[in-house]
Tab-separated table of C-alpha atoms (C1' of nucleotides) in Angstrom:
chain	number	residue	atom	x	y	z
A	1	MET	CA	9.015	-2.769	16.960
A	2	VAL	CA	10.668	-2.738	20.346
A	3	TYR	CA	10.061	0.828	21.404
A	4	GLN	CA	7.306	3.142	20.393
A	5	ARG	CA	6.416	6.606	21.458
A	6	PRO	CA	3.876	7.010	24.231
A	7	LYS	CA	0.244	7.005	23.209
A	8	GLY	CA	-0.948	10.330	21.928
A	9	THR	CA	2.497	11.782	21.288
A	10	ALA	CA	4.186	12.580	17.997
A	11	ASP	CA	7.686	12.841	16.642
A	12	ILE	CA	7.956	16.025	14.662
A	13	LEU	CA	10.508	15.310	11.977
A	14	PRO	CA	12.635	17.399	9.625
A	15	GLY	CA	10.355	18.464	6.828
A	16	ASP	CA	7.657	19.246	9.368
A	17	THR	CA	9.738	21.217	11.810
A	18	GLU	CA	10.139	23.924	9.175
A	19	LYS	CA	6.383	24.404	9.225
A	20	TRP	CA	6.328	24.582	12.997
A	21	GLN	CA	9.111	27.114	12.999
A	22	TYR	CA	7.342	29.204	10.415
A	23	VAL	CA	4.225	29.457	12.540
A	24	GLU	CA	6.255	30.132	15.666
A	25	GLN	CA	8.356	32.800	14.003
A	26	THR	CA	5.326	34.488	12.532
A	27	ALA	CA	3.647	34.482	15.922
A	28	ARG	CA	6.690	36.029	17.588
A	29	GLN	CA	6.765	38.713	14.949
A	30	VAL	CA	3.080	39.587	15.194
A	31	PHE	CA	3.082	39.525	18.988
A	32	SER	CA	6.127	41.711	19.248
A	33	HIS	CA	4.371	44.403	17.226
A	34	TYR	CA	1.855	44.502	20.041
A	35	GLN	CA	4.643	44.639	22.633
A	36	PHE	CA	4.014	41.157	23.960
A	37	LYS	CA	7.163	39.539	25.392
A	38	GLU	CA	7.913	35.879	25.696
A	39	ILE	CA	7.548	34.123	29.025
A	40	ARG	CA	8.674	30.570	29.729
A	41	THR	CA	7.228	28.670	32.639
A	42	PRO	CA	7.623	25.037	33.696
A	43	ILE	CA	6.042	22.214	31.728
A	44	PHE	CA	4.808	20.772	35.001
A	45	GLU	CA	3.255	22.512	37.948
A	46	SER	CA	1.804	21.617	41.266
A	47	PHE	CA	-1.592	19.987	40.883
A	48	ASP	CA	-3.176	22.745	42.943
A	49	VAL	CA	-2.280	25.441	40.442
A	50	PHE	CA	-4.684	23.900	37.972
A	51	SER	CA	-7.342	22.500	40.255
A	52	ARG	CA	-7.610	25.930	41.798
A	53	SER	CA	-7.711	27.960	38.613
A	54	VAL	CA	-9.321	25.793	36.021
A	55	GLY	CA	-12.144	24.780	38.310
A	56	ASP	CA	-12.804	21.627	40.259
A	57	THR	CA	-15.837	20.712	38.217
A	58	SER	CA	-14.242	21.159	34.826
A	59	ASP	CA	-13.548	18.046	32.826
A	60	ILE	CA	-9.923	19.011	32.595
A	61	VAL	CA	-9.514	18.576	36.314
A	62	THR	CA	-11.908	15.710	36.831
A	63	LYS	CA	-10.599	13.442	34.116
A	64	GLU	CA	-8.085	14.972	31.717
A	65	MET	CA	-5.173	15.940	33.940
A	66	TYR	CA	-1.947	14.159	33.186
A	67	ASP	CA	-0.893	13.966	36.807
A	68	PHE	CA	1.329	11.837	38.997
A	69	TYR	CA	3.227	11.824	42.271
A	70	ASP	CA	6.965	12.423	42.082
A	71	LYS	CA	9.587	10.805	44.285
A	72	GLY	CA	9.067	13.482	46.892
A	73	LYS	CA	5.361	12.586	46.933
A	74	ARG	CA	4.468	15.915	45.366
A	75	HIS	CA	1.281	15.931	43.320
A	76	ILE	CA	2.464	17.046	39.909
A	77	VAL	CA	0.558	17.730	36.713
A	78	LEU	CA	1.844	18.218	33.208
A	79	ARG	CA	0.279	21.524	32.274
A	80	PRO	CA	-3.025	21.079	30.411
A	81	GLU	CA	-3.185	24.722	29.371
A	82	GLY	CA	-1.007	27.776	29.594
A	83	THR	CA	-2.829	30.435	31.557
A	84	ALA	CA	-2.735	29.019	35.063
A	85	GLY	CA	1.032	28.566	35.120
A	86	ILE	CA	1.602	32.054	33.817
A	87	VAL	CA	-0.675	33.581	36.377
A	88	ARG	CA	1.200	31.595	39.024
A	89	ALA	CA	4.476	32.990	37.693
A	90	TYR	CA	2.996	36.486	37.568
A	91	VAL	CA	2.065	36.276	41.233
A	92	GLU	CA	5.182	34.446	42.414
A	93	ASN	CA	7.522	36.885	40.667
A	94	LYS	CA	5.415	39.882	41.684
A	95	LEU	CA	5.005	41.124	38.152
A	96	PHE	CA	2.128	43.145	39.530
A	97	GLY	CA	4.733	45.430	41.108
A	98	PRO	CA	4.859	49.116	40.196
A	99	GLU	CA	8.079	48.765	38.190
A	100	HIS	CA	6.288	46.685	35.548
A	101	PRO	CA	4.289	48.614	32.962
A	102	LYS	CA	0.693	47.552	32.951
A	103	PRO	CA	-0.756	45.599	31.418
A	104	VAL	CA	1.942	42.950	31.563
A	105	LYS	CA	1.762	41.411	28.118
A	106	VAL	CA	3.320	37.998	27.621
A	107	TYR	CA	3.176	35.149	25.149
A	108	TYR	CA	4.252	31.516	25.317
A	109	MET	CA	4.506	28.530	23.058
A	110	GLY	CA	5.110	24.940	23.971
A	111	PRO	CA	3.708	21.554	24.823
A	112	MET	CA	0.548	20.956	26.827
A	113	PHE	CA	-0.825	17.648	28.043
A	114	ARG	CA	-4.219	16.095	28.463
A	115	TYR	CA	-4.898	12.530	29.389
A	116	GLU	CA	-7.566	11.632	26.883
A	117	ARG	CA	-8.278	9.423	23.935
A	118	PRO	CA	-6.217	10.652	20.983
A	119	GLN	CA	-7.787	11.460	17.639
A	120	SER	CA	-6.694	13.363	14.599
A	121	GLY	CA	-5.517	16.786	15.757
A	122	ARG	CA	-6.088	15.838	19.405
A	123	MET	CA	-3.048	14.516	21.147
A	124	ARG	CA	-2.103	13.776	24.727
A	125	GLU	CA	0.874	15.995	24.137
A	126	PHE	CA	-0.089	18.904	21.963
A	127	HIS	CA	1.246	22.387	21.432
A	128	GLN	CA	-0.209	25.769	22.027
A	129	ILE	CA	0.719	29.322	21.365
A	130	GLY	CA	-0.946	31.703	23.731
A	131	VAL	CA	-0.856	35.209	25.134
A	132	GLU	CA	-1.918	36.863	28.357
A	133	ALA	CA	-2.401	40.540	29.154
A	134	LEU	CA	-2.558	41.127	32.880
A	135	GLY	CA	-3.491	44.291	34.688
A	136	SER	CA	-6.080	46.171	32.658
A	137	PRO	CA	-9.851	45.841	32.683
A	138	SER	CA	-10.170	47.925	29.546
A	139	PRO	CA	-12.241	46.571	26.668
A	140	THR	CA	-9.503	47.870	24.402
A	141	VAL	CA	-7.337	45.035	25.688
A	142	ASP	CA	-10.038	42.544	24.730
A	143	VAL	CA	-10.379	43.968	21.267
A	144	GLU	CA	-6.708	44.452	20.471
A	145	THR	CA	-5.843	40.990	21.668
A	146	ILE	CA	-8.580	39.505	19.510
A	147	ALA	CA	-7.323	41.599	16.600
A	148	MET	CA	-3.824	40.303	17.216
A	149	ALA	CA	-5.037	36.696	17.061
A	150	LEU	CA	-6.827	37.399	13.805
A	151	GLY	CA	-3.726	39.169	12.556
A	152	LEU	CA	-1.665	36.059	13.130
A	153	PHE	CA	-4.058	33.895	11.144
A	154	LYS	CA	-4.101	36.459	8.392
A	155	LYS	CA	-0.332	36.667	8.271
A	156	ILE	CA	-0.063	32.896	8.028
A	157	GLY	CA	-2.544	33.062	5.194
A	158	ILE	CA	-5.447	31.140	6.665
A	159	GLY	CA	-8.842	32.047	5.284
A	160	GLY	CA	-12.400	30.866	5.914
A	161	LEU	CA	-12.397	32.212	9.438
A	162	LYS	CA	-15.103	33.641	11.591
A	163	LEU	CA	-14.929	35.367	14.908
A	164	VAL	CA	-17.551	34.443	17.473
A	165	ILE	CA	-17.892	36.365	20.708
A	166	ASN	CA	-20.009	36.260	23.805
A	167	THR	CA	-19.938	37.561	27.323
A	168	LEU	CA	-20.249	35.700	30.566
A	169	GLY	CA	-20.703	38.886	32.543
A	170	ASP	CA	-19.215	39.443	35.951
A	171	LEU	CA	-19.620	37.027	38.815
A	172	ALA	CA	-22.950	38.432	40.006
A	173	SER	CA	-24.415	38.421	36.489
A	174	ARG	CA	-23.209	34.941	35.936
A	175	GLN	CA	-24.661	33.655	39.157
A	176	ALA	CA	-28.007	35.252	38.479
A	177	TYR	CA	-28.015	33.689	35.044
A	178	ARG	CA	-26.932	30.345	36.373
A	179	GLN	CA	-29.897	30.260	38.728
A	180	ALA	CA	-32.281	31.319	35.975
A	181	LEU	CA	-30.927	28.596	33.767
A	182	ILE	CA	-31.401	25.971	36.450
A	183	ASP	CA	-34.938	27.188	37.039
A	184	PHE	CA	-35.615	26.918	33.338
A	185	LEU	CA	-34.050	23.516	32.830
A	186	GLU	CA	-35.334	21.728	35.893
A	187	PRO	CA	-38.872	21.189	34.549
A	188	HIS	CA	-37.237	19.533	31.506
A	189	PHE	CA	-34.915	17.390	33.596
A	190	ALA	CA	-36.349	14.080	32.456
A	191	GLU	CA	-36.015	15.040	28.806
A	192	LEU	CA	-32.378	16.008	29.061
A	193	SER	CA	-29.588	13.712	27.990
A	194	GLN	CA	-27.776	11.858	30.722
A	195	ASP	CA	-24.724	14.036	30.359
A	196	SER	CA	-26.770	17.168	30.646
A	197	GLN	CA	-28.600	15.878	33.687
A	198	VAL	CA	-25.261	15.647	35.398
A	199	ARG	CA	-24.205	19.046	34.117
A	200	LEU	CA	-27.378	20.730	35.287
A	201	HIS	CA	-26.267	21.271	38.845
A	202	LYS	CA	-22.537	21.044	38.401
A	203	ASN	CA	-22.210	23.548	35.598
A	204	PRO	CA	-25.533	24.376	33.957
A	205	LEU	CA	-23.900	26.632	31.369
A	206	ARG	CA	-22.412	23.592	29.790
A	207	VAL	CA	-25.877	22.293	28.945
A	208	LEU	CA	-26.047	25.136	26.449
A	209	ASP	CA	-23.090	23.603	24.703
A	210	SER	CA	-24.575	20.129	24.422
A	211	LYS	CA	-24.235	18.322	21.116
A	212	ASP	CA	-27.384	16.330	21.846
A	213	LYS	CA	-30.184	17.262	19.435
A	214	LYS	CA	-32.926	17.066	22.065
A	215	ASP	CA	-30.895	19.165	24.449
A	216	GLN	CA	-30.377	21.727	21.762
A	217	ALA	CA	-34.103	21.949	21.139
A	218	ILE	CA	-34.793	22.532	24.817
A	219	VAL	CA	-31.984	25.003	25.166
A	220	ALA	CA	-33.202	26.980	22.182
A	221	ASP	CA	-35.851	28.582	24.390
A	222	ALA	CA	-33.621	29.047	27.403
A	223	PRO	CA	-33.045	32.504	28.796
A	224	SER	CA	-30.038	34.338	27.385
A	225	ILE	CA	-27.060	35.453	29.410
A	226	LEU	CA	-27.366	38.775	27.678
A	227	ASP	CA	-30.574	39.474	29.607
A	228	PHE	CA	-28.907	38.959	32.952
A	229	LEU	CA	-25.940	41.261	32.624
A	230	ASP	CA	-25.668	44.065	35.100
A	231	GLU	CA	-25.001	47.580	33.931
A	232	GLU	CA	-21.236	47.357	34.026
A	233	SER	CA	-21.078	44.013	32.242
A	234	THR	CA	-23.411	45.294	29.560
A	235	ALA	CA	-21.292	48.385	29.115
A	236	HIS	CA	-18.129	46.359	28.776
A	237	PHE	CA	-19.609	44.100	26.130
A	238	THR	CA	-21.179	47.003	24.263
A	239	THR	CA	-17.839	48.753	24.112
A	240	VAL	CA	-16.096	45.619	22.896
A	241	LYS	CA	-18.566	45.311	20.046
A	242	ALA	CA	-18.295	48.996	19.201
A	243	LEU	CA	-14.500	48.834	19.093
A	244	LEU	CA	-14.603	45.777	16.872
A	245	ASP	CA	-17.018	47.560	14.554
A	246	ASN	CA	-14.753	50.556	14.536
A	247	LEU	CA	-11.807	48.416	13.426
A	248	GLY	CA	-13.929	46.811	10.754
A	249	ILE	CA	-13.617	43.391	12.343
A	250	ALA	CA	-16.585	41.172	11.553
A	251	TYR	CA	-17.985	38.966	14.311
A	252	GLU	CA	-21.070	37.183	15.389
A	253	VAL	CA	-22.476	36.976	18.892
A	254	ASP	CA	-23.322	33.513	20.109
A	255	ALA	CA	-25.064	33.805	23.459
A	256	THR	CA	-24.819	30.057	24.000
A	257	MET	CA	-21.053	29.934	23.707
A	258	VAL	CA	-19.489	28.882	27.008
A	259	ARG	CA	-16.160	27.790	28.378
A	260	GLY	CA	-14.921	24.520	29.765
A	261	LEU	CA	-12.694	26.422	32.131
A	262	ASP	CA	-14.246	28.090	35.138
A	263	TYR	CA	-12.079	31.156	35.345
A	264	TYR	CA	-13.538	33.112	32.466
A	265	ASN	CA	-15.855	36.084	32.775
A	266	HIS	CA	-16.952	38.953	30.567
A	267	THR	CA	-15.726	38.674	27.001
A	268	ILE	CA	-15.000	35.256	25.560
A	269	PHE	CA	-14.220	34.575	21.934
A	270	GLU	CA	-13.387	31.843	19.496
A	271	ILE	CA	-11.909	31.967	16.052
A	272	MET	CA	-13.393	29.210	13.962
A	273	SER	CA	-12.364	27.760	10.646
A	274	ASN	CA	-14.432	25.812	8.138
A	275	SER	CA	-11.313	24.486	6.476
A	276	LYS	CA	-11.342	21.313	4.440
A	277	ALA	CA	-9.234	19.938	7.293
A	278	PHE	CA	-12.451	19.771	9.310
A	279	GLY	CA	-14.645	18.608	6.465
A	280	GLY	CA	-16.092	22.075	5.995
A	281	GLN	CA	-17.494	22.121	9.541
A	282	TYR	CA	-16.607	25.083	11.686
A	283	MET	CA	-13.996	24.079	14.228
A	284	THR	CA	-12.411	26.256	16.853
A	285	VAL	CA	-8.783	27.030	16.146
A	286	CYS	CA	-8.274	29.726	18.736
A	287	ALA	CA	-10.116	30.466	21.951
A	288	GLY	CA	-9.750	32.980	24.707
A	289	GLY	CA	-11.350	35.523	26.923
A	290	ARG	CA	-11.238	37.616	30.026
A	291	TYR	CA	-10.491	36.238	33.476
A	292	ASN	CA	-10.703	39.013	36.001
A	293	GLY	CA	-10.755	36.874	39.125
A	294	LEU	CA	-7.991	34.426	38.369
A	295	VAL	CA	-4.961	36.271	39.692
A	296	GLU	CA	-6.697	36.783	43.016
A	297	GLU	CA	-7.707	33.136	43.041
A	298	ILE	CA	-4.047	32.156	42.694
A	299	GLY	CA	-3.091	34.389	45.592
A	300	GLY	CA	-2.194	37.670	43.942
A	301	PRO	CA	-3.795	41.085	44.126
A	302	ALA	CA	-7.077	41.556	42.280
A	303	THR	CA	-5.894	41.855	38.703
A	304	PRO	CA	-7.873	41.699	35.505
A	305	GLY	CA	-6.588	39.514	32.686
A	306	PHE	CA	-7.254	38.627	29.101
A	307	GLY	CA	-5.708	35.958	26.923
A	308	PHE	CA	-6.104	33.315	24.283
A	309	GLY	CA	-4.578	30.053	23.194
A	310	LEU	CA	-4.376	28.351	19.853
A	311	GLY	CA	-3.486	24.805	18.961
A	312	LEU	CA	-0.463	24.359	16.729
A	313	GLU	CA	-1.530	20.915	15.539
A	314	ARG	CA	-4.880	22.225	14.387
A	315	MET	CA	-3.288	25.247	12.813
A	316	LEU	CA	-0.905	23.015	10.856
A	317	LEU	CA	-3.809	20.789	9.839
A	318	VAL	CA	-5.600	23.783	8.384
A	319	MET	CA	-2.464	25.021	6.658
A	320	ALA	CA	-1.918	21.629	5.058
A	321	ALA	CA	-5.533	21.384	3.921
A	322	ASP	CA	-5.410	24.903	2.490
A	323	GLY	CA	-2.135	24.208	0.707
A	324	ILE	CA	-0.264	27.005	2.468
A	325	GLU	CA	3.382	26.900	1.495
A	326	VAL	CA	6.094	27.643	4.002
A	327	PRO	CA	8.870	29.849	2.677
A	328	ASN	CA	11.962	27.814	1.937
A	329	THR	CA	14.915	29.242	3.794
A	330	ALA	CA	17.807	26.813	3.490
A	331	ASP	CA	18.758	26.602	-0.169
A	332	LEU	CA	21.988	24.809	-0.826
A	333	ALA	CA	24.552	27.101	-2.465
A	334	ALA	CA	27.280	24.584	-3.163
A	335	TYR	CA	27.756	20.825	-3.248
A	336	VAL	CA	31.404	19.831	-3.228
A	337	VAL	CA	32.229	16.752	-5.253
A	338	GLY	CA	35.465	14.959	-4.523
A	339	ILE	CA	36.896	12.408	-6.918
A	340	GLY	CA	39.255	9.983	-5.280
A	341	GLU	CA	40.157	9.432	-1.655
A	342	GLU	CA	43.130	11.763	-1.795
A	343	THR	CA	40.844	14.736	-2.362
A	344	GLN	CA	39.112	14.238	0.974
A	345	ALA	CA	41.050	16.871	2.872
A	346	ALA	CA	40.595	19.447	0.135
A	347	VAL	CA	36.872	18.719	-0.064
A	348	VAL	CA	36.424	19.275	3.648
A	349	GLN	CA	38.536	22.410	3.518
A	350	VAL	CA	36.608	23.924	0.624
A	351	THR	CA	33.261	23.000	2.094
A	352	GLN	CA	34.174	24.661	5.367
A	353	ALA	CA	35.480	27.755	3.585
A	354	ILE	CA	32.197	28.154	1.729
A	355	ARG	CA	30.230	27.742	4.948
A	356	ASN	CA	32.444	30.227	6.727
A	357	ALA	CA	31.769	32.673	3.907
A	358	GLY	CA	28.121	32.543	4.891
A	359	PHE	CA	26.765	30.053	2.356
A	360	THR	CA	25.284	26.621	2.880
A	361	ALA	CA	27.506	23.876	1.581
A	362	GLU	CA	27.451	20.100	1.619
A	363	HIS	CA	29.514	17.199	0.334
A	364	ASP	CA	29.367	13.423	0.093
A	365	TYR	CA	30.144	11.350	3.175
A	366	LEU	CA	29.774	7.900	1.663
A	367	ALA	CA	32.700	7.706	-0.769
A	368	ARG	CA	30.377	7.618	-3.723
A	369	LYS	CA	31.248	7.864	-7.367
A	370	PRO	CA	31.165	11.262	-9.083
A	371	LYS	CA	27.954	10.407	-10.874
A	372	ALA	CA	26.206	9.591	-7.627
A	373	GLN	CA	27.534	12.767	-6.076
A	374	PHE	CA	26.147	14.847	-8.923
A	375	LYS	CA	22.847	13.088	-8.554
A	376	MET	CA	22.798	14.045	-4.914
A	377	ALA	CA	23.705	17.641	-5.718
A	378	ASN	CA	20.803	17.736	-8.099
A	379	ARG	CA	18.463	16.218	-5.567
A	380	LEU	CA	19.523	18.696	-2.910
A	381	ASN	CA	18.888	21.476	-5.380
A	382	ALA	CA	22.420	22.812	-5.173
A	383	GLU	CA	23.037	26.017	-7.038
A	384	VAL	CA	26.615	25.129	-7.968
A	385	VAL	CA	28.734	22.041	-7.799
A	386	VAL	CA	32.392	22.406	-6.927
A	387	THR	CA	34.420	19.508	-8.285
A	388	ILE	CA	37.843	18.570	-7.000
A	389	GLY	CA	39.685	15.692	-8.669
A	390	GLU	CA	43.287	14.664	-9.036
A	391	SER	CA	44.019	17.122	-11.820
A	392	GLU	CA	42.425	20.021	-9.945
A	393	LEU	CA	44.309	19.034	-6.835
A	394	ALA	CA	47.558	19.097	-8.758
A	395	ALA	CA	46.758	22.471	-10.300
A	396	LYS	CA	45.405	23.838	-7.023
A	397	THR	CA	42.087	24.666	-8.675
A	398	ALA	CA	38.486	23.576	-8.504
A	399	HIS	CA	35.904	23.139	-11.197
A	400	LEU	CA	32.620	24.964	-10.719
A	401	LYS	CA	29.396	24.116	-12.464
A	402	ASN	CA	26.243	26.173	-12.450
A	403	MET	CA	23.586	23.502	-12.107
A	404	ALA	CA	20.848	25.598	-13.666
A	405	THR	CA	22.712	26.681	-16.782
A	406	GLY	CA	25.311	23.968	-17.060
A	407	ASN	CA	28.085	26.511	-17.435
A	408	GLU	CA	31.420	25.566	-15.945
A	409	ILE	CA	34.479	27.526	-14.884
A	410	THR	CA	37.780	26.694	-13.281
A	411	VAL	CA	38.899	28.732	-10.286
A	412	PRO	CA	42.006	28.664	-8.097
A	413	LEU	CA	41.354	26.951	-4.765
A	414	ALA	CA	42.765	29.931	-2.935
A	415	GLU	CA	40.111	32.170	-4.448
A	416	ILE	CA	37.300	29.902	-3.293
A	417	GLU	CA	38.705	29.699	0.162
A	418	GLN	CA	39.289	33.413	0.504
A	419	ASP	CA	36.302	34.921	-1.238
A	420	PHE	CA	33.563	32.526	-2.237
A	421	ALA	CA	31.064	35.362	-2.565
A	422	THR	CA	32.932	36.723	-5.557
A	423	VAL	CA	33.362	33.275	-7.055
A	424	ILE	CA	29.684	32.443	-6.863
A	425	ALA	CA	28.811	35.854	-8.276
A	426	GLN	CA	31.069	35.031	-11.184
A	427	ILE	CA	29.335	31.782	-12.054
A	428	ARG	CA	25.944	33.328	-11.507
A	429	GLY	CA	26.972	35.928	-14.042
A	430	GLU	CA	27.755	33.191	-16.533
A	431	LYS	CA	24.030	32.536	-16.504
A	432	ARG	CA	23.339	35.796	-18.313
A	433	GLY	CA	26.249	35.557	-20.652
B	1	G	C1'	-13.383	6.150	30.204
B	2	C	C1'	-17.077	3.622	26.368
B	3	G	C1'	-18.095	1.741	21.205
B	4	G	C1'	-16.296	0.702	16.074
B	5	U	C1'	-12.463	-0.042	12.152
B	6	A	C1'	-7.518	-1.004	11.059
B	7	U	C1'	-2.164	-2.872	11.656
B	8	U	C1'	2.085	-6.711	5.377
B	9	G	C1'	9.346	-3.922	3.184
B	10	G	C1'	11.432	3.386	3.908
B	11	C	C1'	6.304	4.669	1.606
B	12	G	C1'	1.711	3.016	-1.118
B	13	A	C1'	-0.409	-1.611	-1.768
B	14	A	C1'	-1.856	-7.105	-3.534
B	15	G	C1'	-2.268	-11.907	-1.381
B	16	U	C1'	-2.913	-17.310	0.596
B	17	G	C1'	-4.014	-22.190	6.262
B	18	G	C1'	1.143	-25.401	3.444
B	19	U	C1'	6.737	-25.072	-1.723
B	20	U	C1'	10.819	-18.893	-3.441
B	21	A	C1'	4.988	-13.113	0.300
B	22	A	C1'	2.871	-9.834	-6.209
B	23	C	C1'	3.312	-4.952	-8.050
B	24	G	C1'	4.303	0.440	-7.853
B	25	C	C1'	7.242	4.470	-5.657
B	26	A	C1'	11.599	5.637	-3.137
B	27	C	C1'	16.532	4.168	-2.305
B	28	C	C1'	21.358	1.729	-3.738
B	29	G	C1'	24.556	-0.269	-7.727
B	30	G	C1'	25.579	-0.876	-13.029
B	31	A	C1'	25.034	0.329	-18.576
B	32	U	C1'	33.604	2.441	-22.194
B	33	U	C1'	37.657	4.543	-16.859
B	34	G	C1'	35.613	11.882	-13.489
B	35	U	C1'	29.095	14.879	-13.935
B	36	G	C1'	22.829	15.923	-12.900
B	37	G	C1'	17.239	14.077	-16.803
B	38	C	C1'	15.085	9.713	-19.471
B	39	U	C1'	15.583	4.520	-20.656
B	40	C	C1'	17.454	-0.376	-19.657
B	41	C	C1'	19.609	-4.116	-16.160
B	42	G	C1'	20.343	-5.657	-11.148
B	43	G	C1'	19.684	-5.229	-5.657
B	44	C	C1'	16.347	-4.226	-1.649
B	45	A	C1'	10.546	-8.067	3.929
B	46	C	C1'	15.159	-10.380	11.003
B	47	G	C1'	9.355	-12.381	7.211
B	48	C	C1'	3.317	-10.031	7.263
B	49	G	C1'	1.983	-4.756	14.999
B	50	U	C1'	3.431	-7.681	19.949
B	51	G	C1'	2.500	-12.037	22.916
B	52	G	C1'	-0.108	-16.443	23.423
B	53	G	C1'	-3.391	-20.392	21.470
B	54	U	C1'	-5.742	-23.828	17.661
B	55	U	C1'	-3.340	-26.889	13.794
B	56	C	C1'	0.844	-31.844	11.022
B	57	G	C1'	1.622	-26.594	9.432
B	58	A	C1'	-0.433	-19.651	10.106
B	59	U	C1'	1.174	-13.755	7.674
B	60	U	C1'	-3.678	-15.875	6.777
B	61	C	C1'	-8.377	-18.938	12.313
B	62	C	C1'	-9.080	-17.615	17.862
B	63	C	C1'	-7.708	-14.668	22.381
B	64	A	C1'	-5.133	-10.830	24.883
B	65	C	C1'	-2.253	-6.507	24.560
B	66	A	C1'	-0.199	-2.178	21.925
B	67	U	C1'	-0.784	1.687	18.558
B	68	A	C1'	-3.465	4.571	14.841
B	69	C	C1'	-8.007	6.367	12.931
B	70	C	C1'	-13.533	7.307	13.500
B	71	G	C1'	-17.761	8.202	16.888
B	72	C	C1'	-19.254	9.466	22.165
B	73	C	C1'	-17.300	12.601	26.118
B	74	C	C1'	-14.513	16.906	25.938
B	75	C	C1'	-11.674	20.174	23.590
B	76	A	C1'	-6.673	23.159	21.043
RNA sequence: GCGGUAUUGGCGAAGUGGUUAACGCACCGGAUUGUGGCUCCGGCACGCGUGGGUUCGAUUCCCACAUACCGCCCCA
């Protein structure tokens, strides 16, 4: 093979694209009911947009950025996530201005990039659908946005989900907790895994997330973030839980849940699935939370925000494992069979007429025998076959066959070309008679 | 970035240091000249990921590289 696609990328081919479109369309529909509008921002951004927002210590910045220098020596990065670019666009286009209703609610879908070792469902180029609501600190935004995410999964038909929430508190709460965590972990330093030893001072919260069994045992007795929340942070989280209860949305609180990205505070959440796609283990399929300091960090006015992102590849994996069928939209109404070269012009003309009448139509392009053409019509699941041979050509008619019933009728060409809707209704009617 | 496994036709998949690389599916053609299923017949690998090496000779042995998958890391 001479050329192959870059490592960690995928060609999404016909047969699969229908599934992608289905998810995308469903997302657009659900989001629009919540008055979210689409926003499209560049696939690549200045390196600083991400190093500034995502956090210098995060793994994304330290080792997973797909970055390079362009010919103008600009430090460019293919976006690893959606939020930072949108916040940049929000600030740059002054969407915080008074003429924009607050919160500004936007959604996006498209490719993201991370330079890491590919595995199933983890690509260097992957796709996310995400939303951001900018400009309201209200817990109702948290709850409705979470509900919207759940609504999307429900609409797609994905089951076996659970919602997990936690709070990181505001900056002061988080810092107090961070110090308490360091104080708690330091006596155990020698027992911690190597990775966690590094994390301890860089980002101690991440130790909570360690997969290492020994780490988990130590962390089990660690102080909880929930005990370090100030009054306001507690109130926010309490309201979020109350609103979820009120909507009848089930959730569990996991005080050890953290974020790889530095910009989150207050409510964070994950929607997890124990689909067969993940061997029955709970895997995160959607993650998000509140980021009240980010807009300011990027150079805008202090503006609260809330958003989430979900991975299309993982979503599709779950759908496949759960046997979720995508509605079939493009049924073939008519396959036009031409017998003999001299019918070519008529075949093209009839096919076009049927298409122009608003039906899908197809014909043979390989000069195949009638039998082969009928085979193809059958394979393409055509509802009717329109046959044009020498005799039909001479009589200015076409022969129609209902492929389901086998009934056949002969119709003037002019009728097909002028009003195919009536013609097809006629042969559909034959079915009953 | 580290470790492991894998790489044969469009797909699935046998196989051997040495004559024509099984088989199945799919696809194409044919079985009284213009009709869909089944059956039957026939066709279908620039040669076994790429590049080197060992050898009289390699798809089969060795090395490097590429890609995929699994685990770690991290995460969607």
